[in-house]
Tab-separated table of C-alpha atoms in Angstrom:
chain	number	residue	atom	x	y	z
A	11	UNK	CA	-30.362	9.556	42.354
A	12	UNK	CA	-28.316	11.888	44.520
A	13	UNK	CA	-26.646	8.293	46.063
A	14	UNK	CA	-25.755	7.180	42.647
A	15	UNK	CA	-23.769	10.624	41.844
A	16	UNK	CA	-22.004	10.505	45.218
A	17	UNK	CA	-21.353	7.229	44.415
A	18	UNK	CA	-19.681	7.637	40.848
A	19	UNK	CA	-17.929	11.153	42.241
A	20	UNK	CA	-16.219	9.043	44.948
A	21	UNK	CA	-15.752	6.122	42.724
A	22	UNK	CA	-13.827	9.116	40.396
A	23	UNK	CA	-12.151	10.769	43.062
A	24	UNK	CA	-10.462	7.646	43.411
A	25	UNK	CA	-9.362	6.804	40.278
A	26	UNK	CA	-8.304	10.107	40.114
A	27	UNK	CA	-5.569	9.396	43.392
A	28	UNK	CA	-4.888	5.555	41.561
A	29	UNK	CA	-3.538	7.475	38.648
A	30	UNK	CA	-1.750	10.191	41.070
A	31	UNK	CA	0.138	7.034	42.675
A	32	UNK	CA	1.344	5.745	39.197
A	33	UNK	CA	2.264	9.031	37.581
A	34	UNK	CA	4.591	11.011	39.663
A	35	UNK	CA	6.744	12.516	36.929
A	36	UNK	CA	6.833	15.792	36.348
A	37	UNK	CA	5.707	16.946	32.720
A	38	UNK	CA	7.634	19.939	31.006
A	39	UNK	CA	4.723	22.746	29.788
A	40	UNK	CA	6.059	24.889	27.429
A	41	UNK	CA	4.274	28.333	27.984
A	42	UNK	CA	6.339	30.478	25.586
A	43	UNK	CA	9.964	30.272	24.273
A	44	UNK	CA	11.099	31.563	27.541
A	45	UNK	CA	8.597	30.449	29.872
A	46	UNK	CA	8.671	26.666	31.137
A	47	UNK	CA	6.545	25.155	34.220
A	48	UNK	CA	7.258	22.031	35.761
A	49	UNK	CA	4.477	20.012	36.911
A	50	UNK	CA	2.731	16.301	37.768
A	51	UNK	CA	1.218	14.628	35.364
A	52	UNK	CA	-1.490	14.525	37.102
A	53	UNK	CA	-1.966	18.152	37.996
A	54	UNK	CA	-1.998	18.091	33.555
A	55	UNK	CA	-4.571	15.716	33.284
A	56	UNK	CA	-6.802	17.996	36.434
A	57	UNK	CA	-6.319	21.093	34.995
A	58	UNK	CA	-6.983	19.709	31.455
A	59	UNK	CA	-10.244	17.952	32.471
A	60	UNK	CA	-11.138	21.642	34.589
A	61	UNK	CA	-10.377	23.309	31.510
A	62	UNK	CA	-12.996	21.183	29.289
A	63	UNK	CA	-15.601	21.184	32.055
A	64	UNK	CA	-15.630	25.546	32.516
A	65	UNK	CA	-15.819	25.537	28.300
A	66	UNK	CA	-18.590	23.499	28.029
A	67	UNK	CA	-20.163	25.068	30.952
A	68	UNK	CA	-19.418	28.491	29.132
A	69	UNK	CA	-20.816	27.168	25.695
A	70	UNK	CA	-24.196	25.453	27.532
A	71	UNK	CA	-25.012	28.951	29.450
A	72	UNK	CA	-24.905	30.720	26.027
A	73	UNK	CA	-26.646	28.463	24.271
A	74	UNK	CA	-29.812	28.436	26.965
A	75	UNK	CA	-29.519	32.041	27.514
A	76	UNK	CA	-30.148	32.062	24.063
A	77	UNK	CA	-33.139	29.585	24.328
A	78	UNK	CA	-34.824	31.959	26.955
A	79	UNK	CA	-33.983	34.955	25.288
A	80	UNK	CA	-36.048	33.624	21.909
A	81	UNK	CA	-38.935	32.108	24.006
């Protein structure tokens, strides 16, 4: 089993670079009115997927600390 996640990781990691090649615009992030980064699409799409991963990994720990809270 642990072969089979390396695998798909690595297989990931390089999509992830494949789509780093293609994509190296930069994307305008409005912050605020005032405040404007510039930065690759791809660092978007990374901090994007991070973003998803930590809620869900926030949402899961409350949900089982709830579970072995009740039990």
């Amino acid at each position: 089993m642990g072969k089979l996640i390396t695998l798909i990781f690595i297989l990931f990691l390089g999509l992830i670079a494949y789509f780093a090649v293609l994509n190296r615009e930069t994307v305008t992030v409005l912050v605020t009115n005032n405040l404007a980064y510039e930065i690759p699409k791809i660092a978007l799409v990374l901090i994007s997927a991070t973003a998803g991963a930590l809620l869900m990994l926030i949402i899961y720990t409350i949900r089982d600390t709830r579970r072995l809270i009740d039990n």
